[in-house]
Coordinates of C-alpha atoms and ligand atoms in Angstrom, one line a residue:
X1 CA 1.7 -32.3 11.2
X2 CA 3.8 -29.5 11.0
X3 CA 6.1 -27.8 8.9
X4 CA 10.3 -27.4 9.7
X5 CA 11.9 -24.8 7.3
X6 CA 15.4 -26.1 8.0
X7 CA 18.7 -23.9 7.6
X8 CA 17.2 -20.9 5.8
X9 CA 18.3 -17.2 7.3
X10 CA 15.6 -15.9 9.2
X11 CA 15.4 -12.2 8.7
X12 CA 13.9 -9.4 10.6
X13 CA 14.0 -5.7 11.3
X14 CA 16.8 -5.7 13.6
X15 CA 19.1 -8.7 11.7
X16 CA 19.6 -11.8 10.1
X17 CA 20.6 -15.0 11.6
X18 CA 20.7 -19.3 10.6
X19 CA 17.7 -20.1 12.2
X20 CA 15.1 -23.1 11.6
X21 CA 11.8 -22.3 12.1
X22 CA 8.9 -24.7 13.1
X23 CA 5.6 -24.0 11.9
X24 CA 2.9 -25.9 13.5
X25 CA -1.2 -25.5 12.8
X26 CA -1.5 -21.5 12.5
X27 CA 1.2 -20.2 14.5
X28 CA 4.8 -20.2 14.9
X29 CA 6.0 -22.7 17.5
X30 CA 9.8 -22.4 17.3
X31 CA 12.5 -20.3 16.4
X32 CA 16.0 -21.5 17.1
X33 CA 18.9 -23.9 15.6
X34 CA 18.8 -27.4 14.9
X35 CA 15.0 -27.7 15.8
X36 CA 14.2 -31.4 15.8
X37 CA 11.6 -32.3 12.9
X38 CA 9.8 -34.7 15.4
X39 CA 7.1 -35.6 13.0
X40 CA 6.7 -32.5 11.6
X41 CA 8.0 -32.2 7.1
X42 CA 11.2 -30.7 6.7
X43 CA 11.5 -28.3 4.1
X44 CA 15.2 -27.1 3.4
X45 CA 15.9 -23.8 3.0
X46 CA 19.6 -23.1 2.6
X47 CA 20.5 -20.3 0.8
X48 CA 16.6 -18.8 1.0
X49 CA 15.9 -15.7 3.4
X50 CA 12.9 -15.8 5.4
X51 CA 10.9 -13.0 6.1
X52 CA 7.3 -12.2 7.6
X53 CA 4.6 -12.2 5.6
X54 CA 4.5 -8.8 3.9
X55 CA 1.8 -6.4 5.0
X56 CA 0.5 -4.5 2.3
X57 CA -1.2 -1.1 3.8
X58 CA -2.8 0.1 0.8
X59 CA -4.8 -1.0 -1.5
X60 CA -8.1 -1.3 -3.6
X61 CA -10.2 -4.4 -5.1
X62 CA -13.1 -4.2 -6.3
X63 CA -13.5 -0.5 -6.3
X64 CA -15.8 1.5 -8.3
X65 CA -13.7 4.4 -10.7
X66 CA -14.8 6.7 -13.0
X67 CA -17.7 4.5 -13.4
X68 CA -16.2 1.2 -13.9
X69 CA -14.6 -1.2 -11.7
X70 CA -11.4 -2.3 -10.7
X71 CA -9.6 -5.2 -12.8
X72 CA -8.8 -7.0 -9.2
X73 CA -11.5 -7.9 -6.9
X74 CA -10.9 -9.3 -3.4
X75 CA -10.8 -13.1 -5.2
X76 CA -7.9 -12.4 -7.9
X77 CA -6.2 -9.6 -5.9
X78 CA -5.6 -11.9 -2.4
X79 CA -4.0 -14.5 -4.8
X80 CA -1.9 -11.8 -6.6
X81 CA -0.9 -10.5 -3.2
X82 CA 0.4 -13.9 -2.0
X83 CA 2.3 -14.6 -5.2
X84 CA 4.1 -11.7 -4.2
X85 CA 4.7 -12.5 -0.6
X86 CA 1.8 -10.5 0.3
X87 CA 0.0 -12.2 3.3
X88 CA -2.0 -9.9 4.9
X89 CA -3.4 -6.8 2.8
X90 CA -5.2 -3.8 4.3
X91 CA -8.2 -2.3 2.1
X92 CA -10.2 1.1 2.3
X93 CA -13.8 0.8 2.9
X94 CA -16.0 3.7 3.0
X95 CA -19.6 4.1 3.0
X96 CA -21.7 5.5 0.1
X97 CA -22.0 9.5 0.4
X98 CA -24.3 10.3 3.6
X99 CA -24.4 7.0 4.7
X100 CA -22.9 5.4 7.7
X101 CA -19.4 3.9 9.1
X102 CA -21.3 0.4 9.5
X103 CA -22.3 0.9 6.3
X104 CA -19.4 0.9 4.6
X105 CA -17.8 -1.3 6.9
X106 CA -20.6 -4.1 5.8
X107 CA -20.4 -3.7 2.3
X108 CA -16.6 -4.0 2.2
X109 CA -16.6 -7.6 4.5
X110 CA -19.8 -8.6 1.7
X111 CA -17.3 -7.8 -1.2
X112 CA -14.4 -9.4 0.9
X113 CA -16.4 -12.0 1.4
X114 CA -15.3 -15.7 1.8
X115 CA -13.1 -15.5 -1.9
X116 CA -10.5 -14.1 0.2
X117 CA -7.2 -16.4 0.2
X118 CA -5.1 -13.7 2.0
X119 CA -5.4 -12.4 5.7
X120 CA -6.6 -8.7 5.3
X121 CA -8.3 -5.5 7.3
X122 CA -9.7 -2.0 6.5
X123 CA -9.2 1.4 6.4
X124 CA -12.5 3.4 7.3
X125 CA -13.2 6.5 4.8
X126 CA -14.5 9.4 6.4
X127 CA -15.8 12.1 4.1
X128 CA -18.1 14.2 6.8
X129 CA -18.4 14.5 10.2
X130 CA -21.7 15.0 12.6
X131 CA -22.3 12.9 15.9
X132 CA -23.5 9.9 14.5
X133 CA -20.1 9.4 13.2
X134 CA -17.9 10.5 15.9
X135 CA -19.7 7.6 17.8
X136 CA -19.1 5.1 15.2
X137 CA -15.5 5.6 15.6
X138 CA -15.6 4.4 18.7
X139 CA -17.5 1.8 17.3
X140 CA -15.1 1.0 14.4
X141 CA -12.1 0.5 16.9
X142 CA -13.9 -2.1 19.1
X143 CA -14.5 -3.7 15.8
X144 CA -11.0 -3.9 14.8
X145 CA -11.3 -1.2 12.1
X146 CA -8.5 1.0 13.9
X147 CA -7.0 3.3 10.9
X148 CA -9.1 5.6 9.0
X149 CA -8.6 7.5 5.5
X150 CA -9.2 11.0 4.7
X151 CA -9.1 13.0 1.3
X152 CA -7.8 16.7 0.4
X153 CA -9.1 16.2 -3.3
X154 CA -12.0 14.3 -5.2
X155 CA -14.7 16.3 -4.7
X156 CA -16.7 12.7 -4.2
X157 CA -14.7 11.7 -0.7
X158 CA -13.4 14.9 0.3
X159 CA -13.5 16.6 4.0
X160 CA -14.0 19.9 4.8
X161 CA -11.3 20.8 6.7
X162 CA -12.8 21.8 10.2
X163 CA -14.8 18.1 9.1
X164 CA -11.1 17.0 9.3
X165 CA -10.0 18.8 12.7
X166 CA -12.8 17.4 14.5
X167 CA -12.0 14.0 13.3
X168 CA -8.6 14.0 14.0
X169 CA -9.5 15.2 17.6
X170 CA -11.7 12.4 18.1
X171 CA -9.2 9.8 16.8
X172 CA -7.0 11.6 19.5
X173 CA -9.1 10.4 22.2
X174 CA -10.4 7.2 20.8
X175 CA -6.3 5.8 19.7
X176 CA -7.4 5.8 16.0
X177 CA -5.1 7.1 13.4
X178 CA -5.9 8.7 9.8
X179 CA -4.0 8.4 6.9
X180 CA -4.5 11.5 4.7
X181 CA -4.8 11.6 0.8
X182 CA -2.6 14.5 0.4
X183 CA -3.5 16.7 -2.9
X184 CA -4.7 20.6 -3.0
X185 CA -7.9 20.3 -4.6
X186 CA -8.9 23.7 -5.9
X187 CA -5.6 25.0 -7.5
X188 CA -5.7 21.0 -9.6
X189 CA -9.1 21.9 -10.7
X190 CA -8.0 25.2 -11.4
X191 CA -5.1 23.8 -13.6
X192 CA -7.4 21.0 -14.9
X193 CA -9.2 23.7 -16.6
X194 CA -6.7 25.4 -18.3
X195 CA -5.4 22.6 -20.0
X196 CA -8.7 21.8 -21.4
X197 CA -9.3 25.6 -22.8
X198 CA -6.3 24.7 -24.1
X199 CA -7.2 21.6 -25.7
X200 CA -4.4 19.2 -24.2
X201 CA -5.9 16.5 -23.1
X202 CA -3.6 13.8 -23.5
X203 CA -2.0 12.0 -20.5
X204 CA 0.8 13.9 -20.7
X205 CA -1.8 16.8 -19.3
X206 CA -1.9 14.7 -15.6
X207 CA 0.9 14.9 -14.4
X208 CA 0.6 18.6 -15.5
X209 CA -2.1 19.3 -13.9
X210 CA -1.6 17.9 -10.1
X211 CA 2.3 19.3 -10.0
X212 CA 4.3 18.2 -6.7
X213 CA 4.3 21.4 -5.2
X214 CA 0.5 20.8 -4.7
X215 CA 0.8 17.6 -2.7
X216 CA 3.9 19.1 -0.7
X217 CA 1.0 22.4 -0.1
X218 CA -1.7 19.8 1.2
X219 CA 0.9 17.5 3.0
X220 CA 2.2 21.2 4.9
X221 CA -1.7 22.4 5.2
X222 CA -2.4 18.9 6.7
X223 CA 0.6 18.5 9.2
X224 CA -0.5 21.9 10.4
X225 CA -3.9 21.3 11.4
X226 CA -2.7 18.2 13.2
X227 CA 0.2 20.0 14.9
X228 CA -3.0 21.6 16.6
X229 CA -5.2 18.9 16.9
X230 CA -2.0 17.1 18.8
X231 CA -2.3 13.9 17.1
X232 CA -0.3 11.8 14.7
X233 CA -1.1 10.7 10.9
X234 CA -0.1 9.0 8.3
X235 CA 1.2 10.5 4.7
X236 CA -0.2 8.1 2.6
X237 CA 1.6 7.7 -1.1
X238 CA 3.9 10.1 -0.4
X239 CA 5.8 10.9 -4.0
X240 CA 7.5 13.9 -4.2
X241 CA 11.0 15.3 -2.2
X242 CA 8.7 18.8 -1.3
X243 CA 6.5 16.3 0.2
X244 CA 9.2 14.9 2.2
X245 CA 10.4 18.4 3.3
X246 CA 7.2 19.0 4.6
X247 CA 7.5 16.0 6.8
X248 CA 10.8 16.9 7.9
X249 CA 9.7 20.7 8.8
X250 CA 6.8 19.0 11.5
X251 CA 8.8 15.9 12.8
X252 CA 11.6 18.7 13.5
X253 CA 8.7 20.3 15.6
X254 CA 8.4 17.3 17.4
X255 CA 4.9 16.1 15.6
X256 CA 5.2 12.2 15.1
X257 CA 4.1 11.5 11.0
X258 CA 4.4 8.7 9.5
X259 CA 5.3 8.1 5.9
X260 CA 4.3 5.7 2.9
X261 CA 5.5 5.5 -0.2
X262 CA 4.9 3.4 -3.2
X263 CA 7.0 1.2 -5.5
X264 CA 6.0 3.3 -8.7
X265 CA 7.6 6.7 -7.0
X266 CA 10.5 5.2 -6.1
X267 CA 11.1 3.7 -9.0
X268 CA 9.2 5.3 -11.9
X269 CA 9.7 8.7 -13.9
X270 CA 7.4 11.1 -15.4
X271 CA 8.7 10.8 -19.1
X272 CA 6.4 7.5 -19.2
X273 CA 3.4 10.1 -19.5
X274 CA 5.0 11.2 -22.6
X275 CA 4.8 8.3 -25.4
X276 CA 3.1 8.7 -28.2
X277 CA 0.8 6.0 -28.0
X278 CA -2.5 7.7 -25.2
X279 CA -2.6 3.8 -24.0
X280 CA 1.1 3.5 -23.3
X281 CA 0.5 6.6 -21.2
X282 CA -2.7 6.0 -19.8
X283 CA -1.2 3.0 -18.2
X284 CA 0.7 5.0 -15.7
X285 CA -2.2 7.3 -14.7
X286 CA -2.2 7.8 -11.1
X287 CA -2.6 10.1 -8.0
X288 CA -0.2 11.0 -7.2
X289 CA 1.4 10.9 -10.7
X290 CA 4.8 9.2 -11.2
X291 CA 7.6 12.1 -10.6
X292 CA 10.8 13.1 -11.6
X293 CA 14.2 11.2 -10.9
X294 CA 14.9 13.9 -8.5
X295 CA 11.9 12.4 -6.8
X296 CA 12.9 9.3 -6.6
X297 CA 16.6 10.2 -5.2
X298 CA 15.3 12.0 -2.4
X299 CA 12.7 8.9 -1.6
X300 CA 15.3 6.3 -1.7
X301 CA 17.5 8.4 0.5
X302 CA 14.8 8.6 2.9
X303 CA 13.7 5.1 2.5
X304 CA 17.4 4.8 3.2
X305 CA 17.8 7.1 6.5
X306 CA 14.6 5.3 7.7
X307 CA 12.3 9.1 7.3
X308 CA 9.6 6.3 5.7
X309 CA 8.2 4.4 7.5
X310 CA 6.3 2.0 5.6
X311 CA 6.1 0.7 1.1
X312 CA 2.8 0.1 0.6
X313 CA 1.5 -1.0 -3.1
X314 CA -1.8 1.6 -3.9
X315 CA -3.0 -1.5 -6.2
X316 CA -5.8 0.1 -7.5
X317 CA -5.9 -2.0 -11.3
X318 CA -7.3 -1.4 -14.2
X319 CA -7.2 -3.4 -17.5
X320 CA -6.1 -1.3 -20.6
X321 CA -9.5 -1.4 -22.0
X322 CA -10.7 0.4 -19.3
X323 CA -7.5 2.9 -20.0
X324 CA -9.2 3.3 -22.9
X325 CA -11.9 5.4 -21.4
X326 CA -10.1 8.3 -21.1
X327 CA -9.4 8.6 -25.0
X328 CA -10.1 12.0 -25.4
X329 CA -10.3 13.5 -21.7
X330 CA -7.1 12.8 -19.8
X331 CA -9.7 13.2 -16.7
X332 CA -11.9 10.3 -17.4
X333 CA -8.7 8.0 -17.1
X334 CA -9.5 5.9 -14.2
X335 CA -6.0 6.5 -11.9
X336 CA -4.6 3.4 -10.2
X337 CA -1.5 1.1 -11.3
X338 CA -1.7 -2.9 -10.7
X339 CA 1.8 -3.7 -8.5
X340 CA 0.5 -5.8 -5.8
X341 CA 1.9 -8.9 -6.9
X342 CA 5.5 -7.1 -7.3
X343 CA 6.0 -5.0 -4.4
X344 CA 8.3 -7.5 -2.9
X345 CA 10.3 -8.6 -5.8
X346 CA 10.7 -5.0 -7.0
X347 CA 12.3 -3.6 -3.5
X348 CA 14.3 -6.6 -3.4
X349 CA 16.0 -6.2 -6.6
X350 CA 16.0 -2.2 -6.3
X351 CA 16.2 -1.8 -2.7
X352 CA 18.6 -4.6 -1.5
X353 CA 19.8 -6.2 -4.4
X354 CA 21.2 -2.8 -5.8
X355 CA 22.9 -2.2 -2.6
X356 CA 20.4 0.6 -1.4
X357 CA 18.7 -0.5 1.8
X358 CA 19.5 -4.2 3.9
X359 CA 17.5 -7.1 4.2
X360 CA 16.4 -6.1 7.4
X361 CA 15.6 -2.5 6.0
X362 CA 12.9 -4.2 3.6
X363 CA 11.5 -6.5 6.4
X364 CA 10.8 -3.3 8.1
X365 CA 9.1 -1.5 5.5
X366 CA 7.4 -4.1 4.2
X367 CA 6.6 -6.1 7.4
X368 CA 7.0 -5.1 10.5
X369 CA 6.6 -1.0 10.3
X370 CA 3.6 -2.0 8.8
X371 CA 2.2 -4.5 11.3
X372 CA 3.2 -2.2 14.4
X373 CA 1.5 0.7 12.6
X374 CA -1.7 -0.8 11.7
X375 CA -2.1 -2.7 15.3
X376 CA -1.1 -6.3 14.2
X377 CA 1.8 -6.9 15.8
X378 CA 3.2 -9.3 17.1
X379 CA 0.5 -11.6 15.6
X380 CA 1.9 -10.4 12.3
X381 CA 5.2 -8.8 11.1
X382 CA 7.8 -10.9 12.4
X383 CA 9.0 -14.5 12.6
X384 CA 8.6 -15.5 16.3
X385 CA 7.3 -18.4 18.6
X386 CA 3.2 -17.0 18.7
X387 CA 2.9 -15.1 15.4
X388 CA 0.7 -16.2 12.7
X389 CA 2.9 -18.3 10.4
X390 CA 3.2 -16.4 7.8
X391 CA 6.8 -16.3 5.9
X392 CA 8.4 -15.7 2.4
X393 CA 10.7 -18.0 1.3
X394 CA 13.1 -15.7 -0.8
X395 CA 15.6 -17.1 -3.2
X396 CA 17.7 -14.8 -3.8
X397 CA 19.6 -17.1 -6.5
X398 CA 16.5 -17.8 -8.7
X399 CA 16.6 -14.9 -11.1
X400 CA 13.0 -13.7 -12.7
X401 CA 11.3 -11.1 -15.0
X402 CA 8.2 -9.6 -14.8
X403 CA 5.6 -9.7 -17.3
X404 CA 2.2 -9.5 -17.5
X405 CA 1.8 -13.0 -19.3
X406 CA 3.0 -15.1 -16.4
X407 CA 1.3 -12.5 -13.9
X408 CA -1.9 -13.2 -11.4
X409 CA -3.3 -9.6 -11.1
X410 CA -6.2 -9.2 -13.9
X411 CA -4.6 -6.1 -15.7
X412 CA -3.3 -7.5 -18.7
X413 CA -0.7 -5.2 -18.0
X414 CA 2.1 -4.4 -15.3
X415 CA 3.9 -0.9 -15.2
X416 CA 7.1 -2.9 -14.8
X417 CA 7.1 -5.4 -18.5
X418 CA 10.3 -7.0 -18.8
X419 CA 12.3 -6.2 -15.5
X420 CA 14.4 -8.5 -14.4
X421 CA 14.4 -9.0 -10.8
X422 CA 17.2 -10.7 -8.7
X423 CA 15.7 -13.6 -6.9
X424 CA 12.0 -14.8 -6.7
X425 CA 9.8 -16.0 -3.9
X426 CA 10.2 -19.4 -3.6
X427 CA 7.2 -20.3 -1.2
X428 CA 4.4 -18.6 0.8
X429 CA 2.9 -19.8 3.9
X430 CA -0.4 -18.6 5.1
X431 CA -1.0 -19.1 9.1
X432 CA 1.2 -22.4 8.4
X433 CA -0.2 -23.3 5.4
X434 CA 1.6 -23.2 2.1
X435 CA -0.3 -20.7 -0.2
X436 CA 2.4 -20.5 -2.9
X437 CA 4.6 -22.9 -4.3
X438 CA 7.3 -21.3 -6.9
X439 CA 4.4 -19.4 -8.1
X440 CA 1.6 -22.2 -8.3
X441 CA -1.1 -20.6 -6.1
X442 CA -2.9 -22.7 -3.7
X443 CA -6.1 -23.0 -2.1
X444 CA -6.3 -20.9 1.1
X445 CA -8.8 -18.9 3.3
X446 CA -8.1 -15.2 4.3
X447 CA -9.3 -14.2 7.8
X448 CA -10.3 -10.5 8.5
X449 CA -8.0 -9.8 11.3
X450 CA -9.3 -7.4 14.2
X451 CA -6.6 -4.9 14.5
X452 CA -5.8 -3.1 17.9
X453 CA -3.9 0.8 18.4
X454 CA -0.8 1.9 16.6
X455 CA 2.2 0.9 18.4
X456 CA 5.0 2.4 16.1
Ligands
MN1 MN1 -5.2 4.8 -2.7

């Protein structure tokens, strides 16, 4: 039996129109007005907007930091992702130091496992290069495991750079594509060390300490050497408008570069590193760290001119007692935010509520760029006869805050306590099968889903 979402506005990147959508098994079987419910259960949906399942591109369960490990693991952060419209997430694997792509590869489907309740994929780290793995990016691709990750700092994952030229040649020829973890790593340590001869080692110290001018360096160093490696890549987090200049300077040169950003830049300010109490502060440790309100302008204004491509979460969770870790050491502060549950909510209220960007604007940021990008689509990312049925039933009417108390993510805390957000999801379907029901989460299986080439 299928399922008929009857007289709902069907949203997607290009518009909005009164359409009923038929769901039936996996996939959906019709788009179109006044669909005949045959046998299938008619669900009415007037007044909701329907989007595709939101992709998010970027983040991290069950992660070892700083010697602990994430709050979320695959289990709890799947079902946080679909409470927040979140149907398909993409998660970065990498193999231990030395070891191989398959590795990796294994131990992130082993810790995916079968607890997953939303569809998801993987990133593939690559720290080194030598033969062994330039052949097991072919490999990767033929697996499914298309997009790759690459880090200018963190002396544990970082790559050389002439490591990082020879990959990016080799995802030239192979169709892969590498988003870049965008940080100068020496002149942070550098800075790192000062502030500790200088005893501030507060939280107020990060932000300090990895200044926007050194991501806009690294994001210009990077866009460089793939100017002459000739291939597209992918700013991941992007936070900062020097950033964004940078991106501008080598898109006016006629590189493609693609963009991410994350709800916390767009929508967060530095003076949170500032309170008194180090928890309070710790909370917001990330990296990137949150920026200024300068920052954020420029973001939404490019979010706005469509200069970013794609809002992806970097859910990377930790509970406050692991906060707690970093006491006395700003450094020892495992960095991540939780915000996978609220992406959608938050861009709603911020982004289309406020007036900023369209409905169709958020589906394409948060759905389709995303799917097209990462090699899902048409499968994923839009609401059409032969996609997975996936779809967020949004109601914008049904007013909600966000707390940690009624929240799914394990971090008994969110960066966003007490905002009100205009609307709420109303349901989640999952390949045609409700996952979330006015935020009662459901039992449902994630798939790993074999991704194919970039085709943004
Ligand atoms: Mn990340």
């Amino acid at each position: 039996m299928g399922v008929l979402l009857r007289g709902g506005t069907v949203v997607s990147a290009q518009g909005m129109a009164e359409l009923d959508v038929l769901l039936e098994g996996e996939k959906v079987a019709a788009v179109g007005k006044g669909l005949p419910a045959g046998n299938a259960q008619t669900v009415d949906c007037t007044g909701m907007l329907l989007f595709p399942g939101f992709i998010d591109g970027h983040t991290h369960f069950d992660l070892e930091v700083c010697g602990t490990i994430t709050a979320d693991d695959f289990s709890s952060g799947s079902r946080a992702a679909l409470r927040g419209g979140t149907t398909m997430v993409i998660d970065f694997a990498a193999p231990d130091k030395g070891e191989t792509l398959a590795h990796g590869l294994a131990r992130w489907r082993e810790k995916a496992g079968s607890g997953t309740a939303c569809d998801y994929g993987f990133h593939m780290t690559i720290d080194g290069w030598n033969g062994g793995i330039s052949h097991e990016v072919g490999e990767m691709m033929a697996l499914g495991v298309t997009s790759f990750k690459m880090y200018m700092t963190y002396p544990a994952m970082m790559i050389p750079e002439d490591d990082m030229y020879r990959a990016l040649l080799r995802l030239r020829e192979v169709g892969g594509i590498a988003g870049v973890h965008c940080e100068n790593d020496g002149v942070i340590r550098a800075l790192v060390e000062e502030a500790k001869k200088a005893g501030q080692l507060a939280p107020s110290s990060h932000p300090r300490t990895r200044p926007a001018p050194l991501e806009a360096e690294a994001v210009g160093h990077l866009l460089r050497l793939a100017q002459v490696a000739d291939v597209p890549v992918i700013i991941v987090h992007l936070s900062s408008r020097e950033s964004m200049e940078e991106v501008r300077a080598a898109r006016r040169r006629g590189q493609t570069v693609y963009v991410e950003t994350c709800p916390q830049y767009l929508l967060l300010e530095d003076s949170v590193y500032n309170h008194p109490d180090y928890i309070e502060a710790a909370k917001f440790v990330c990296a990137p760290p949150i920026r200024k309100q300068e920052d954020q302008n420029a973001l939404w204004e490019a979010l706005q001119n469509g200069e970013i491509d794609t809002v992806a979460t970097d859910h990377c969770s930790f509970t406050t007692a692991q906060k707690r870790a970093g006491r006395y050491d700003f450094t020892r502060i495992p960095g991540g935010l939780p915000s996978v549950e609220h992406r959608g909510v938050l861009l709603y209220t911020h982004g289309v509520a406020a007036g900023r960007i369209s409905p169709p604007a958020l589906c394409r940021v948060l759905s389709e760029n995303p799917a097209k990008l990462y090699g899902c689509w048409p499968r994923k990312g839009v609401i059409a006869p032969g996609s997975d049925g996936d779809i967020v039933v949004y109601d914008p009417a049904a007013d909600g805050v966000i707390s940690a108390s009624s929240q799914a993510q394990r971090a008994d805390y969110t960066p966003y306590e007490g905002w009100k957000t205009v609307g709420s999801i109303a349901q989640v379907y999952l390949r045609g099968q409700l996952a979330v029901d006015h935020g009662e989460i459901l039992e449902t299986q994630g798939q790993f889903i074999p991704r194919g080439k970039n085709q943004l």
